[in-house]
Amino acid sequence: GKPVMVLLHRPSCPACHKLKDTFLTNNELQRLSKNFAFINCNSTEEPPGKSYAPDGDYVPRILFFGADGSPRPEIFNRLGKAAFKYYYVDAPSVVESMLEAAVMLRGEHAEL
């Protein structure tokens, strides 16, 4: 019954490793993750379709989906570059999107 947060990455990508390590060490990311079903998806597991690569297949990408599985492309890295909306490399940008997604997709049930 929770919205979904998908991290798409590649094993050989240094930025992906750095972002994954951030999730292990950042308390705010860990706290906010309680709002989501989290899917860690490497390149060999990446589902096909525009929903998983709305503006390209670069990595690392983070995408949000409603609890019903509907893509929510309006939730993206507002601190990043417009050409790569779903590209994340640091905790502050991920936290901002997680907060937005939690409020938008969980409403009063969001754990902020």
Short mmCIF file of C-alpha atoms in Angstrom, two decimals:
data_model
loop_
_atom_site.label_atom_id
_atom_site.label_comp_id
_atom_site.label_asym_id
_atom_site.label_seq_id
_atom_site.Cartn_x
_atom_site.Cartn_y
_atom_site.Cartn_z
CA GLY A 1 0.00 0.00 0.00
CA LYS A 2 3.00 2.35 -0.17
CA PRO A 3 4.20 4.38 -3.14
CA VAL A 4 7.28 3.03 -4.87
CA MET A 5 10.72 4.56 -5.19
CA VAL A 6 12.97 2.94 -7.81
CA LEU A 7 16.74 3.40 -7.94
CA LEU A 8 18.09 2.44 -11.37
CA HIS A 9 21.85 1.94 -11.51
CA ARG A 10 24.68 0.04 -13.17
CA PRO A 11 27.34 -1.98 -11.34
CA SER A 12 30.18 -0.26 -13.22
CA CYS A 13 28.96 3.31 -12.53
CA PRO A 14 30.99 5.28 -9.93
CA ALA A 15 28.16 7.82 -9.41
CA CYS A 16 25.77 4.93 -8.74
CA HIS A 17 28.05 3.46 -6.08
CA LYS A 18 28.40 6.86 -4.42
CA LEU A 19 24.62 7.36 -4.36
CA LYS A 20 23.98 3.86 -3.00
CA ASP A 21 26.53 4.50 -0.22
CA THR A 22 24.69 7.74 0.61
CA PHE A 23 21.55 5.73 1.35
CA LEU A 24 23.50 3.60 3.81
CA THR A 25 24.98 6.52 5.72
CA ASN A 26 22.41 9.33 5.60
CA ASN A 27 19.94 9.27 8.50
CA GLU A 28 17.40 11.51 6.78
CA LEU A 29 17.24 9.26 3.72
CA GLN A 30 16.80 6.23 5.94
CA ARG A 31 14.01 7.93 7.89
CA LEU A 32 12.13 9.06 4.78
CA SER A 33 12.50 5.64 3.15
CA LYS A 34 9.79 4.37 5.53
CA ASN A 35 7.28 6.12 3.25
CA PHE A 36 8.12 3.94 0.24
CA ALA A 37 8.48 0.46 -1.07
CA PHE A 38 12.07 0.76 -2.31
CA ILE A 39 13.27 -1.08 -5.41
CA ASN A 40 16.99 -1.27 -6.10
CA CYS A 41 17.28 -2.14 -9.79
CA ASN A 42 20.55 -2.72 -11.62
CA SER A 43 20.85 -2.55 -15.39
CA THR A 44 20.27 -6.28 -15.91
CA GLU A 45 16.94 -6.06 -14.05
CA GLU A 46 15.67 -2.80 -15.54
CA PRO A 47 12.13 -3.15 -16.87
CA PRO A 48 11.50 -2.02 -20.43
CA GLY A 49 9.32 0.94 -21.26
CA LYS A 50 9.12 4.71 -21.16
CA SER A 51 7.99 4.67 -17.51
CA TYR A 52 11.51 3.63 -16.46
CA ALA A 53 13.42 5.94 -18.84
CA PRO A 54 11.16 8.99 -19.27
CA ASP A 55 13.98 11.22 -20.53
CA GLY A 56 16.81 8.77 -21.20
CA ASP A 57 18.52 5.70 -19.81
CA TYR A 58 21.32 7.44 -17.90
CA VAL A 59 22.16 6.36 -14.37
CA PRO A 60 21.71 6.76 -11.51
CA ARG A 61 18.01 7.56 -11.90
CA ILE A 62 15.36 7.65 -9.22
CA LEU A 63 11.73 7.33 -10.22
CA PHE A 64 8.56 7.43 -8.15
CA PHE A 65 5.35 5.48 -8.69
CA GLY A 66 2.01 5.57 -6.91
CA ALA A 67 0.94 2.68 -4.70
CA ASP A 68 -1.10 1.46 -7.68
CA GLY A 69 2.04 1.34 -9.86
CA SER A 70 1.24 4.46 -11.86
CA PRO A 71 4.33 6.46 -12.87
CA ARG A 72 4.69 9.89 -11.26
CA PRO A 73 7.02 11.76 -13.64
CA GLU A 74 6.17 15.10 -12.02
CA ILE A 75 8.40 14.11 -9.09
CA PHE A 76 11.98 14.74 -10.18
CA ASN A 77 15.25 16.31 -9.09
CA ARG A 78 14.41 20.00 -8.95
CA LEU A 79 17.97 20.74 -7.83
CA GLY A 80 19.45 19.04 -10.90
CA LYS A 81 19.72 19.74 -14.61
CA ALA A 82 16.57 20.06 -16.72
CA ALA A 83 17.98 17.70 -19.36
CA PHE A 84 18.34 14.88 -16.81
CA LYS A 85 15.36 15.28 -14.49
CA TYR A 86 15.70 11.94 -12.71
CA TYR A 87 19.47 12.00 -12.18
CA TYR A 88 20.56 12.19 -8.54
CA VAL A 89 24.04 12.28 -7.06
CA ASP A 90 23.66 13.64 -3.54
CA ALA A 91 21.55 13.38 -0.43
CA PRO A 92 19.97 16.87 -0.50
CA SER A 93 18.43 16.35 -3.93
CA VAL A 94 17.11 12.90 -3.01
CA VAL A 95 15.71 14.16 0.29
CA GLU A 96 13.85 16.98 -1.43
CA SER A 97 12.21 14.61 -3.91
CA MET A 98 11.40 12.07 -1.21
CA LEU A 99 9.70 14.77 0.85
CA GLU A 100 7.70 15.92 -2.16
CA ALA A 101 6.73 12.36 -3.06
CA ALA A 102 5.77 11.46 0.51
CA VAL A 103 3.45 14.46 0.84
CA MET A 104 2.01 14.06 -2.65
CA LEU A 105 1.54 10.28 -2.58
CA ARG A 106 0.92 9.54 1.11
CA GLY A 107 -0.76 12.76 2.24
CA GLU A 108 -1.56 12.71 5.93
CA HIS A 109 0.07 9.29 6.26
CA ALA A 110 3.51 10.62 5.29
CA GLU A 111 6.20 10.09 7.91
CA LEU A 112 8.19 13.29 7.75
#
